[in-house]
PDB file of C-alpha atoms in Angstrom:
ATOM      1  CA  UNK A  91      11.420  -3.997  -1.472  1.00  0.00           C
ATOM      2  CA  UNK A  92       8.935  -6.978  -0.448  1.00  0.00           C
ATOM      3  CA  UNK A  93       9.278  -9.861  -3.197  1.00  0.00           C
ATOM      4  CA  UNK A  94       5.783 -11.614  -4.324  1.00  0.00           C
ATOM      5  CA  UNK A  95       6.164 -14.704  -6.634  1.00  0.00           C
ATOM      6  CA  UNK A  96       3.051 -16.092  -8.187  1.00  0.00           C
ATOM      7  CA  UNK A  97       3.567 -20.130  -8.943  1.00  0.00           C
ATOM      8  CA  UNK A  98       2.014 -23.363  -9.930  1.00  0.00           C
ATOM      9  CA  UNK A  99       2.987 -26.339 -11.388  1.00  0.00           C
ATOM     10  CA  UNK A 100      -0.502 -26.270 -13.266  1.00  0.00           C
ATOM     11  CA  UNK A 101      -1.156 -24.425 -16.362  1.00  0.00           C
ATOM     12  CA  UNK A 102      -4.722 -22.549 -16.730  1.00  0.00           C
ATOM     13  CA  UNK A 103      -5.026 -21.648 -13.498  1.00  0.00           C
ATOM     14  CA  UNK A 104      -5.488 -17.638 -13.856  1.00  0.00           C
ATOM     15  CA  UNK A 105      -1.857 -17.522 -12.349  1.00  0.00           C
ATOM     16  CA  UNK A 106      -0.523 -14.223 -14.931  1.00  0.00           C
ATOM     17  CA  UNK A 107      -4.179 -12.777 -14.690  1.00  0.00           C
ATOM     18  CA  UNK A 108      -3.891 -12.417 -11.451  1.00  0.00           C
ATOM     19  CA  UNK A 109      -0.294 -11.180 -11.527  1.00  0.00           C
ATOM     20  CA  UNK A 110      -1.460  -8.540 -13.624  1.00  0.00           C
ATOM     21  CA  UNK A 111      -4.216  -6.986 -11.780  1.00  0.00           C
ATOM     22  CA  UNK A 112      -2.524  -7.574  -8.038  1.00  0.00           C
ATOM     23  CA  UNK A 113       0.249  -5.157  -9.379  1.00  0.00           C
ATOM     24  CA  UNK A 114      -2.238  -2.829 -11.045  1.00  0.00           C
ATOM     25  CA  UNK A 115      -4.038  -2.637  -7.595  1.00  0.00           C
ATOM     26  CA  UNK A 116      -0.595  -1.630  -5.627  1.00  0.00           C
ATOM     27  CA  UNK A 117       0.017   0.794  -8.373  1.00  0.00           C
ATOM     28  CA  UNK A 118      -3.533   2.767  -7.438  1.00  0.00           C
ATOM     29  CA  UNK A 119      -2.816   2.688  -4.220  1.00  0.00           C
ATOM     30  CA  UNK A 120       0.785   4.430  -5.121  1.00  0.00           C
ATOM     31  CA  UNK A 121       3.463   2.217  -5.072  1.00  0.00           C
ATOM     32  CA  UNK A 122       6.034   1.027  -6.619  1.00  0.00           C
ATOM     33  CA  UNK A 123       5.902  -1.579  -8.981  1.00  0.00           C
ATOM     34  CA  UNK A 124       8.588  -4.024 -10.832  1.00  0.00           C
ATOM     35  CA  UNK A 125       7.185  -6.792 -12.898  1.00  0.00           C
ATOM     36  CA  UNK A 126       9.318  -9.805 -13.727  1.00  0.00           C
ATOM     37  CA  UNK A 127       8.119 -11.868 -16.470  1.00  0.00           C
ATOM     38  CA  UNK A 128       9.943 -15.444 -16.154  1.00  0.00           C
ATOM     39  CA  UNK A 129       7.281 -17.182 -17.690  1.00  0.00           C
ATOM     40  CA  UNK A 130       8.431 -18.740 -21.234  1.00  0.00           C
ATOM     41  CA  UNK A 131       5.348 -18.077 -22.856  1.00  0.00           C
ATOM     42  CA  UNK A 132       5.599 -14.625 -22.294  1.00  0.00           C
ATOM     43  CA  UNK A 133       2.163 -14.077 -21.113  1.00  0.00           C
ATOM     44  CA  UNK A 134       2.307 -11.050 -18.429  1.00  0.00           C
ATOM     45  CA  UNK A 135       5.130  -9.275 -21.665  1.00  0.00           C
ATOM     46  CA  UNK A 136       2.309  -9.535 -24.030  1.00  0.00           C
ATOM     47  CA  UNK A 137      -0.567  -8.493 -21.995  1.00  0.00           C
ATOM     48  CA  UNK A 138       1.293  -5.318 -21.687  1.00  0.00           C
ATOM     49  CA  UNK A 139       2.160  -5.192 -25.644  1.00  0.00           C
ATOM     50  CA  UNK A 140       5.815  -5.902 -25.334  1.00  0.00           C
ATOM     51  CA  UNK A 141       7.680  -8.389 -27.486  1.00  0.00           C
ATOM     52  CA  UNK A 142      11.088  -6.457 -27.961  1.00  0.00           C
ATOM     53  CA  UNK A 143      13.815  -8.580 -27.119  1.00  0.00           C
ATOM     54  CA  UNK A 144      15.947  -6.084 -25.853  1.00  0.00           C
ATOM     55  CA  UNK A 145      17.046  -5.695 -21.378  1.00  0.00           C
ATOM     56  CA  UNK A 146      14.981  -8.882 -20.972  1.00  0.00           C
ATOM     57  CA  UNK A 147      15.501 -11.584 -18.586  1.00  0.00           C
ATOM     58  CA  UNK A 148      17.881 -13.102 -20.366  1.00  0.00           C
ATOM     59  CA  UNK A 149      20.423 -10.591 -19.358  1.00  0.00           C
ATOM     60  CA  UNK A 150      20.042 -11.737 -15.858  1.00  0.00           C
ATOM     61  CA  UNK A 151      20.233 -15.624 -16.877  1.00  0.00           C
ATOM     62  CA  UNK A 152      22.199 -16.135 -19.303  1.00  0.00           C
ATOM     63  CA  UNK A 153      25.628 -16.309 -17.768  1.00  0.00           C
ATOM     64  CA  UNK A 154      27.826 -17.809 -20.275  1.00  0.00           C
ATOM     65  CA  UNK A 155      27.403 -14.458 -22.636  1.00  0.00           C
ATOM     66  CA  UNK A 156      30.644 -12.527 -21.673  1.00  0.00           C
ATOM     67  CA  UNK A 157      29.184  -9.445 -23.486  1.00  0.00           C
ATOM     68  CA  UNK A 158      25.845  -9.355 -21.458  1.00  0.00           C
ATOM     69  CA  UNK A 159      23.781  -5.952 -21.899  1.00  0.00           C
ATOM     70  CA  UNK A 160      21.952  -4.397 -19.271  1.00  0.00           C
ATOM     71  CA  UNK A 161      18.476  -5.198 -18.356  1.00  0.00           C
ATOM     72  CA  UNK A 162      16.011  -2.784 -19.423  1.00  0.00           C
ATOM     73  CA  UNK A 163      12.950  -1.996 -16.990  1.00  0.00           C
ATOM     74  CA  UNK A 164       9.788  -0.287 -19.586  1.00  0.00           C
ATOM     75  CA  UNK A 165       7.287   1.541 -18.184  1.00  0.00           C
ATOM     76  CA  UNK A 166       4.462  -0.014 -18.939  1.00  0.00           C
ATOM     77  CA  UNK A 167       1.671   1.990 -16.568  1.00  0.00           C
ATOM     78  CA  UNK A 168       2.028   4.833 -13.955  1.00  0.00           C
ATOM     79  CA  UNK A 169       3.696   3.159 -10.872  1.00  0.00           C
ATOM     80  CA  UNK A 170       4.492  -0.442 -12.952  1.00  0.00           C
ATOM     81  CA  UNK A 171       8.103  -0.978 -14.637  1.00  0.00           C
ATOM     82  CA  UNK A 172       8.303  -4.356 -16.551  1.00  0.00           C
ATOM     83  CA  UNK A 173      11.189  -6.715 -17.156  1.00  0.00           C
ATOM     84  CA  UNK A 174       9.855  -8.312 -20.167  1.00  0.00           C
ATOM     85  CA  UNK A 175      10.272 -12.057 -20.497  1.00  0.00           C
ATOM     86  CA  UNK A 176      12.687 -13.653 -22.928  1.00  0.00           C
ATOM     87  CA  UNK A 177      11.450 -16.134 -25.927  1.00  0.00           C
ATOM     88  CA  UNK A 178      14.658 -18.277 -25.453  1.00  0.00           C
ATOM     89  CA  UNK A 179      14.092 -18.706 -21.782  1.00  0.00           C
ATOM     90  CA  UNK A 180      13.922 -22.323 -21.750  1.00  0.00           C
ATOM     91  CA  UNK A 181      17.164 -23.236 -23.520  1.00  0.00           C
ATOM     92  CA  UNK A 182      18.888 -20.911 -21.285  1.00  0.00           C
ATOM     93  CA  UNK A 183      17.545 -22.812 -18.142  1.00  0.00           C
ATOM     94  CA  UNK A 184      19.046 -26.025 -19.787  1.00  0.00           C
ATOM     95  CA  UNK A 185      22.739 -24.389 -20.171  1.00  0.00           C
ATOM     96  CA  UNK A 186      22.146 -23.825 -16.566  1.00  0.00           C
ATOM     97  CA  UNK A 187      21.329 -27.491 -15.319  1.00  0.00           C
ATOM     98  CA  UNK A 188      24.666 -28.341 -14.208  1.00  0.00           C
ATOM     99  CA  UNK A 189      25.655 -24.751 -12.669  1.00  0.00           C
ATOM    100  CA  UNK A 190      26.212 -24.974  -8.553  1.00  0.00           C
ATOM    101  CA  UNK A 191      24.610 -22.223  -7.800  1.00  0.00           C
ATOM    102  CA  UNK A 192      21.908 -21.975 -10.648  1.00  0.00           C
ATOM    103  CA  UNK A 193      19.534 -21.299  -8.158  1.00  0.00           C
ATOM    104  CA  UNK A 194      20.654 -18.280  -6.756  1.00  0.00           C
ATOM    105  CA  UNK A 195      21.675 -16.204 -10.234  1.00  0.00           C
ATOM    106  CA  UNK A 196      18.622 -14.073  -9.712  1.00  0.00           C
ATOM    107  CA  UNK A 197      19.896 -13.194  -5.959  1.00  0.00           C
ATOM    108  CA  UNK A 198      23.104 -12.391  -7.002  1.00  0.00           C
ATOM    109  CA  UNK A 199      21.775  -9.593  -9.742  1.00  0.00           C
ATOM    110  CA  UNK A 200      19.836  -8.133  -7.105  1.00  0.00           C
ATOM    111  CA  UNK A 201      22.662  -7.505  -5.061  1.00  0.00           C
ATOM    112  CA  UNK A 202      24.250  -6.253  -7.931  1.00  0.00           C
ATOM    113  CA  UNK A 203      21.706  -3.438  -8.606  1.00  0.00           C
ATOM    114  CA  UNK A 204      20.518  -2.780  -5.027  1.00  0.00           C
ATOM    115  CA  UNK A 205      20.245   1.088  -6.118  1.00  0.00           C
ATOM    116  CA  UNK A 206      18.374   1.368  -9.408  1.00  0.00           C
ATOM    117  CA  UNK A 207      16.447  -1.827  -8.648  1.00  0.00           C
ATOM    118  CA  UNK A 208      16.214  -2.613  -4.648  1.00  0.00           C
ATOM    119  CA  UNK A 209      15.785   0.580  -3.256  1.00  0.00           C
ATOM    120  CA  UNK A 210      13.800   2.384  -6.496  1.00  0.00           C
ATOM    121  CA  UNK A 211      10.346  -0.037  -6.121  1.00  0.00           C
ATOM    122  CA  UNK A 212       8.236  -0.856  -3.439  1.00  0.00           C
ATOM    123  CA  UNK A 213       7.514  -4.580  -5.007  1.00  0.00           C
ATOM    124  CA  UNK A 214       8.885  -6.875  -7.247  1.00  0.00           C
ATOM    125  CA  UNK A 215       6.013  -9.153  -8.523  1.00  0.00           C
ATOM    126  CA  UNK A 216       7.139 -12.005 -10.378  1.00  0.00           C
ATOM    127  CA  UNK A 217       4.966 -13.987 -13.089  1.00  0.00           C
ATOM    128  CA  UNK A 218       6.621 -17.966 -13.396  1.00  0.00           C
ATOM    129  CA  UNK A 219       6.547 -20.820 -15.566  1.00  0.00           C
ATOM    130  CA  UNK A 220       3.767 -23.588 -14.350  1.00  0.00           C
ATOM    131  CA  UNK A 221       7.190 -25.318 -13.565  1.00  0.00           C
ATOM    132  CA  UNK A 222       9.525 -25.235 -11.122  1.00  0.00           C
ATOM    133  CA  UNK A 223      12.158 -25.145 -13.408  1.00  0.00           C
ATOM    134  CA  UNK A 224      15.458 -23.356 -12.916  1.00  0.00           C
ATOM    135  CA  UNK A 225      13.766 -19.636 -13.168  1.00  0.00           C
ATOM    136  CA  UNK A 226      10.978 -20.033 -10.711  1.00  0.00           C
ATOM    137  CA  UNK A 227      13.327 -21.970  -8.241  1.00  0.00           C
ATOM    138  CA  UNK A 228      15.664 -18.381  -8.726  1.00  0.00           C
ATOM    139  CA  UNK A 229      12.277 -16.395  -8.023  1.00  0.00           C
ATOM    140  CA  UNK A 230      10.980 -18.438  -4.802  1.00  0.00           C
ATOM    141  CA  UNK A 231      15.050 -18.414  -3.850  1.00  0.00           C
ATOM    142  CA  UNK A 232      14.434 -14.077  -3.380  1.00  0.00           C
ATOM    143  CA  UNK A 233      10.743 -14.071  -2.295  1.00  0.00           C
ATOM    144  CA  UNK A 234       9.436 -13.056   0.966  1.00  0.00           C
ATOM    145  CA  UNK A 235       5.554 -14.862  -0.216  1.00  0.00           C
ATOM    146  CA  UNK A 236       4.621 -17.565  -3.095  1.00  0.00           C
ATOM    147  CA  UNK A 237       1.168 -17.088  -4.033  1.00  0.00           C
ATOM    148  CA  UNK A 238      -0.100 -20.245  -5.507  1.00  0.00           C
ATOM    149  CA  UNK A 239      -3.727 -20.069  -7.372  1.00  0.00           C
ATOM    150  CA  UNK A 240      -5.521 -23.320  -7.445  1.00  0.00           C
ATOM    151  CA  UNK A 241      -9.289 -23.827  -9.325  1.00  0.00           C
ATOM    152  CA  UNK A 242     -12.403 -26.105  -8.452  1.00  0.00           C
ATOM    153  CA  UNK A 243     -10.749 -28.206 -11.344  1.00  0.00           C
ATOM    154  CA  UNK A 244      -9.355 -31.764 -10.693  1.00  0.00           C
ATOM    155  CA  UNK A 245      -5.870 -31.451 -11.822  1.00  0.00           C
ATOM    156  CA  UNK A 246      -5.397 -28.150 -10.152  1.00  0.00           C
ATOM    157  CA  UNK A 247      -6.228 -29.480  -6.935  1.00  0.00           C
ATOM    158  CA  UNK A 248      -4.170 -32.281  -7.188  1.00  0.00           C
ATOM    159  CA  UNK A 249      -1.144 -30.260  -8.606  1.00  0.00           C
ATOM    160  CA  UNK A 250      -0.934 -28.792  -5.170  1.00  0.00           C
ATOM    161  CA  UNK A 251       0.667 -31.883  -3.494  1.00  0.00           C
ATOM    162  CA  UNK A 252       3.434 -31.788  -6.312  1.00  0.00           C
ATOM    163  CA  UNK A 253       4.300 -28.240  -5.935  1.00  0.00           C
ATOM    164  CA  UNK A 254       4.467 -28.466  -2.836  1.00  0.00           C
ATOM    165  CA  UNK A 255       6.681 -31.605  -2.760  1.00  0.00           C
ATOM    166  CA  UNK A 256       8.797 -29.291  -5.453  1.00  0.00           C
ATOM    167  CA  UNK A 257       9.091 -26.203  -3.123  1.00  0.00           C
ATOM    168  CA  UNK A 258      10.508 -28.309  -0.641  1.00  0.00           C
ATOM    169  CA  UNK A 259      12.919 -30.092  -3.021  1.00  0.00           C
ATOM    170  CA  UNK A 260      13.681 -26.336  -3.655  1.00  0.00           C
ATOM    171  CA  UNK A 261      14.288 -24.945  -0.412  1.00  0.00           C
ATOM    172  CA  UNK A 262      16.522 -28.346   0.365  1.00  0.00           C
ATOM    173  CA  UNK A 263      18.627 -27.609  -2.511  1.00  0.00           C
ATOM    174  CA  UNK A 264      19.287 -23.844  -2.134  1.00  0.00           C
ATOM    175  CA  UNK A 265      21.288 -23.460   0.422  1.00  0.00           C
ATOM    176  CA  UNK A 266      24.121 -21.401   2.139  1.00  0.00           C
ATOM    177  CA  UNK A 267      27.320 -23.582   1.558  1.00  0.00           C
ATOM    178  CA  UNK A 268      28.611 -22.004   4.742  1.00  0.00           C
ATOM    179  CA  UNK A 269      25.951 -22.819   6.912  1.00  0.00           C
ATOM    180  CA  UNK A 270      24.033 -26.142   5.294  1.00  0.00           C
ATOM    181  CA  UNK A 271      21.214 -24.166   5.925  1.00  0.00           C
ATOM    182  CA  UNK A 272      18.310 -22.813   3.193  1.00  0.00           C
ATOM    183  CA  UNK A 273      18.424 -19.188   2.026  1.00  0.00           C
ATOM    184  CA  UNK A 274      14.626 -19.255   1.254  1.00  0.00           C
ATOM    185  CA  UNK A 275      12.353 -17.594   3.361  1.00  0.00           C
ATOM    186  CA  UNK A 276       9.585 -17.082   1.354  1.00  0.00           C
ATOM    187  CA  UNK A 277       6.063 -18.064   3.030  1.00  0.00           C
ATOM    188  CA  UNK A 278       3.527 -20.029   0.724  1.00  0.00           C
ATOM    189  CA  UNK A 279      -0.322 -19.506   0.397  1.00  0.00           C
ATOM    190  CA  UNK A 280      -3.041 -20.545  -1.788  1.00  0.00           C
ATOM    191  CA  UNK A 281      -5.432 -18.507  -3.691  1.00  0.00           C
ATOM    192  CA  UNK A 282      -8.749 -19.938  -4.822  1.00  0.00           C
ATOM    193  CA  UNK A 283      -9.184 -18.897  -7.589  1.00  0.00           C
ATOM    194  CA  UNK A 284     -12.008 -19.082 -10.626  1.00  0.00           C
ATOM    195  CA  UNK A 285     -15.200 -19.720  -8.420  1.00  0.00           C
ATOM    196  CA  UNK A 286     -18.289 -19.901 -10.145  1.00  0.00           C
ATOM    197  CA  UNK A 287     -20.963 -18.273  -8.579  1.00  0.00           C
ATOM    198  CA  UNK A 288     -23.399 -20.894 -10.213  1.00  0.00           C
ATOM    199  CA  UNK A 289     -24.024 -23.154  -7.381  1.00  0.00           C
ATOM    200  CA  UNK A 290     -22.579 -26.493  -8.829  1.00  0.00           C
ATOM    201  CA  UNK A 291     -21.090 -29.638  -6.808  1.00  0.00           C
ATOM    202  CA  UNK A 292     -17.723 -28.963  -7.829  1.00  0.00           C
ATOM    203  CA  UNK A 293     -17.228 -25.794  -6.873  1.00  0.00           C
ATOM    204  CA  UNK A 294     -18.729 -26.132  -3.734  1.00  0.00           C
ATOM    205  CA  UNK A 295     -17.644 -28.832  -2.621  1.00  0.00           C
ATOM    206  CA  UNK A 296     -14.166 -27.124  -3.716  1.00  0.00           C
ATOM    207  CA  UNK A 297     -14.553 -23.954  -1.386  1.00  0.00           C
ATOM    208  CA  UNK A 298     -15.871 -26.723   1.568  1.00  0.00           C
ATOM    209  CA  UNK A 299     -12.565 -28.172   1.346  1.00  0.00           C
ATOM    210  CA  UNK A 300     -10.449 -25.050   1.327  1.00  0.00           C
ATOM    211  CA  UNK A 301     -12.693 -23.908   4.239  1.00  0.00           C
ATOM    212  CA  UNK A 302     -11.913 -27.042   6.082  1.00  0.00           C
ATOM    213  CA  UNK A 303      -8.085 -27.416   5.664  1.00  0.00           C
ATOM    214  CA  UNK A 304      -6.283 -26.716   8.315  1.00  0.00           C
ATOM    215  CA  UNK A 305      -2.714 -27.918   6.227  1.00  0.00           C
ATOM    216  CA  UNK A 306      -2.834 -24.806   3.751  1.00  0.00           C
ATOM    217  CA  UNK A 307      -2.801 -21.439   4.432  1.00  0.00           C
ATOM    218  CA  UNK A 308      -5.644 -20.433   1.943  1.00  0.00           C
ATOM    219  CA  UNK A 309      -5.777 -16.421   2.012  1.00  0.00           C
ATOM    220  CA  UNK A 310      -8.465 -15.201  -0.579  1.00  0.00           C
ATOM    221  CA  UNK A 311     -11.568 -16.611  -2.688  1.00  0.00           C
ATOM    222  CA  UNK A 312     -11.931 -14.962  -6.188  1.00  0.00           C
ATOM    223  CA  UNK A 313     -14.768 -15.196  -7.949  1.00  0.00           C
ATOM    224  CA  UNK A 314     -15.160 -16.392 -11.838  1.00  0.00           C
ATOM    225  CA  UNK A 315     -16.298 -13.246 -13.846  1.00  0.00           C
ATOM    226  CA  UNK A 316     -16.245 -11.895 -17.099  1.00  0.00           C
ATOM    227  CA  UNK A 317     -14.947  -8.772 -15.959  1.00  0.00           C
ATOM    228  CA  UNK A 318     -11.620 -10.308 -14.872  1.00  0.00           C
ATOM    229  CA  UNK A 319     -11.113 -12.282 -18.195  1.00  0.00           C
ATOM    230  CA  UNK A 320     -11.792  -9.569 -20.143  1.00  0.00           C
ATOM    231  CA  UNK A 321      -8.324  -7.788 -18.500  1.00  0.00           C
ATOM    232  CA  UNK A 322      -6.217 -10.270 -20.610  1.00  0.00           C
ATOM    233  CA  UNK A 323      -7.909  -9.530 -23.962  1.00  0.00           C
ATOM    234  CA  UNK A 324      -8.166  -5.757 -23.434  1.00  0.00           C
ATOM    235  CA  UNK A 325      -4.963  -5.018 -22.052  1.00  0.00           C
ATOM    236  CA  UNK A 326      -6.829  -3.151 -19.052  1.00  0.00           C
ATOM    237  CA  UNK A 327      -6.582  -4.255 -15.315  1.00  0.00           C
ATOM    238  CA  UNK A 328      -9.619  -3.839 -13.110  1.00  0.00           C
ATOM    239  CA  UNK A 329      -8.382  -1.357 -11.524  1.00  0.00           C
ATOM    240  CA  UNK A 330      -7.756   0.796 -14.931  1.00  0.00           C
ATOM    241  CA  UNK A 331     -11.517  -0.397 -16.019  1.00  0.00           C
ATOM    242  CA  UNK A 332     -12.864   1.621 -12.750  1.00  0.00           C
ATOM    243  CA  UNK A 333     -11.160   4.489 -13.462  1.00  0.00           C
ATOM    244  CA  UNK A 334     -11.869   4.135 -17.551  1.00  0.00           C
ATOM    245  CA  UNK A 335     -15.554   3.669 -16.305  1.00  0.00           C
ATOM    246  CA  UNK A 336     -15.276   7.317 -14.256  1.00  0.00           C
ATOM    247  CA  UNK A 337     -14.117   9.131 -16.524  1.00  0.00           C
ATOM    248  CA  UNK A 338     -16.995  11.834 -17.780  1.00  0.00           C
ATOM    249  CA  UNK A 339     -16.674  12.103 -21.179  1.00  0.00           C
ATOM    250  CA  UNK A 340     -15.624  15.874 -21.137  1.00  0.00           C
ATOM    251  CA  UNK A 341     -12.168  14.409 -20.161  1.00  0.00           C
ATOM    252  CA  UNK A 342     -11.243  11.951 -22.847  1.00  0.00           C
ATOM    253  CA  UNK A 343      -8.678  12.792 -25.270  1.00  0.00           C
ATOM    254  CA  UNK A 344      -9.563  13.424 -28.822  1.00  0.00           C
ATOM    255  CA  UNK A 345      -6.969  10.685 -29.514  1.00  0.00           C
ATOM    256  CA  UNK A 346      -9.301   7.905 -27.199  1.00  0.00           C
ATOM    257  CA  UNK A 347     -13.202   9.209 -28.679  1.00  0.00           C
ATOM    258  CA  UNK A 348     -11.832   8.699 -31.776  1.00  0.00           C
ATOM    259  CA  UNK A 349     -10.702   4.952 -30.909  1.00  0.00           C
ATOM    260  CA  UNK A 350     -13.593   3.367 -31.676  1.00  0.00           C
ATOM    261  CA  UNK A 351     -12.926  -0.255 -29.834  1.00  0.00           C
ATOM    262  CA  UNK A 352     -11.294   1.844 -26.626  1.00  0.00           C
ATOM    263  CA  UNK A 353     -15.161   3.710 -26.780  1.00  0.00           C
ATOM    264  CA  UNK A 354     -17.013   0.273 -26.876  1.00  0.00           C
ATOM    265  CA  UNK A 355     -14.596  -0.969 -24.220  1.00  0.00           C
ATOM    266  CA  UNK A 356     -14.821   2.353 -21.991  1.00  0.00           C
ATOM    267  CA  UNK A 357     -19.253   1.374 -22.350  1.00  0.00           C
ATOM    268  CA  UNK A 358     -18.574  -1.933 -21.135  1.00  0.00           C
ATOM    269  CA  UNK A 359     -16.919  -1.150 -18.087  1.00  0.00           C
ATOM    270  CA  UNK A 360     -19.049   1.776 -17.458  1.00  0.00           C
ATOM    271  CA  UNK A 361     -22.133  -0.759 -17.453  1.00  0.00           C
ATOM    272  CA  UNK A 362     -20.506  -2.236 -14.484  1.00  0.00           C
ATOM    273  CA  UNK A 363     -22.407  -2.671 -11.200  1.00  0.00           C
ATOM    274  CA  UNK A 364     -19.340  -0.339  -9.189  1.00  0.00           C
ATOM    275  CA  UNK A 365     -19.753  -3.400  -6.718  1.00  0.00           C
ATOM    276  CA  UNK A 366     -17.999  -5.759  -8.947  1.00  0.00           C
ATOM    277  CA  UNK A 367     -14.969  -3.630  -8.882  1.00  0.00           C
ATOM    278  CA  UNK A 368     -15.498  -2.923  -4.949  1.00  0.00           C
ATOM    279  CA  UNK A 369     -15.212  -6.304  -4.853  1.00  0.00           C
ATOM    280  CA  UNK A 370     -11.853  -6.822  -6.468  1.00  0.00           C
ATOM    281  CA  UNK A 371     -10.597  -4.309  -4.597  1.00  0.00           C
ATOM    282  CA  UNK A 372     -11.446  -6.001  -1.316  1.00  0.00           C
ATOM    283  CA  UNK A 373     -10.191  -9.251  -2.566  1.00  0.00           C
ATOM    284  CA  UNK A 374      -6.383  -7.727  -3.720  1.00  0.00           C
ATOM    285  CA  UNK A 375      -6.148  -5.523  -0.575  1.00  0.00           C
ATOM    286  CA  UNK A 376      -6.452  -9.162   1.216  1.00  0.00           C
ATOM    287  CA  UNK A 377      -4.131 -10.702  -0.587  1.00  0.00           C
ATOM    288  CA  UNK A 378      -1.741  -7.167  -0.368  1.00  0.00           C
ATOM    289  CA  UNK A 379      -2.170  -8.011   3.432  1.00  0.00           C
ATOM    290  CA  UNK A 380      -0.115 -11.084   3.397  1.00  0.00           C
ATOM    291  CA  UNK A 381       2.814  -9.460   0.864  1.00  0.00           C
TER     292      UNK A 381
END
């Protein structure tokens, strides 16, 4: 099972967006999918509907609860299980401050549940915090990549040096007692992400920078559109949209002609140049390239 953590220590930054629609991708293409939400807004949970508060990630955190019940994966799509994120997230992180090994509680329940969890799903995709707080330090701890989106704006740019400076203070502290050494192996890159195609100073003098530094492994450009901001207030990843927008309308269900906002929706996305979703497609089989 390959381990993809997206991350940031900036907020706004299209980070659960794209979490969303990278797994959606690997679903089409027929594999195995296990989302992780760890973010304490619960952004990824509710894109997908799902509030209950039962088998969330707090089963896997919350270590003090002698009577801990079992996480519950939901299906949430063909191919895509979810572990929904918990509410109370963030006061279970602060129980956890002085723990030893608080870092590596997500490693040890994977090892725990290498059958129904290691071996049953080709990924585990995990949504963070824009933190790197206790939760995300467990995620990038059992990660084989950390994709990190960054925008054209100011703060995001800047935010880059401190998580970076964080992932290192990271790594440094999770370590094999045995050996002194680090147990994380996970590889960083940086998405650009939110491009405006209007040609503007900022964001080209943004993708002139990322095209010019040699420091950071940069590994895709994605464009600002409509189409992918419309996935978070649908409920419907690009990659459901294309296949919403083929559908003929002899094979609907009575149940969807009669939804009258799933009809207007399934005209939108039929109105689609097929380029624009071409052109996701591209972009996530790039970025699948490097998980």
């Amino acid at each position: 099972m390959e381990i993809v953590t997206f991350a940031t220590t900036k907020g706004g930054v299209g980070k659960t967006t794209l979490t969303f629609n990278f797994a959606s991708y690997l679903a089409h293409q027929g594999k195995k999918v296990l989302l992780m939400d760890l973010d304490q807004q619960n952004s990824l949970s509710r894109t997908y509907d799902q509030t209950d508060q039962i088998g969330t990630v707090e089963q896997i955190f919350n270590v003090y609860e002698t009577d801990r019940q079992p996480v519950v994966p939901v299906n949430v799509r063909k191919n895509i299980d979810l572990i929904v994120g918990a509410t109370n997230l963030d006061k279970i992180q602060s129980r956890l401050v002085p723990e030893a090994n608080k870092n590596v509680i997500l490693l040890f329940w994977l090892k725990q549940h290498v059958k129904d969890i290691v071996e049953k799903y080709d990924y585990l995709i995990i949504d963070c915090h824009n933190d790197l707080g206790i939760a995300t330090a467990n995620a990038i701890a059992v990660s084989d990549v950390v994709f990190c989106p960054v925008t054209p704006a100011k703060y995001s740019v800047e935010s880059m040096a401190d998580f970076e400076t964080r992932f290192e203070v990271c790594k440094n502290e999770t370590i094999n007692y045995d050996t002194g050494k680090t147990i994380v192996k996970a590889k960083l890159y940086y998405i650009a992400n939110r491009i405006s195609h209007i040609n503007n100073s900022i964001d080209k003098n943004f993708i002139k920078a990322v095209d010019n530094d040699t420091e950071h492994k940069w590994i895709a450009k994605i464009p600002e559109r409509i189409l992918l901001r419309r996935t978070n207030e649908d409920g419907v990843s690009i990659s459901d949209m294309q296949d919403i927008a083929q559908l003929s309308l002899d094979k609907l269900t009575s149940d969807q002609k009669s939804n009258l906002k799933w009809m207007e929706n399934r005209k939108y996305y039929k109105s689609q140049n097929p380029e624009k979703y071409n052109e996701f497609n591209i972009l996530f089989d790039k970025i699948a390239k490097f998980a």
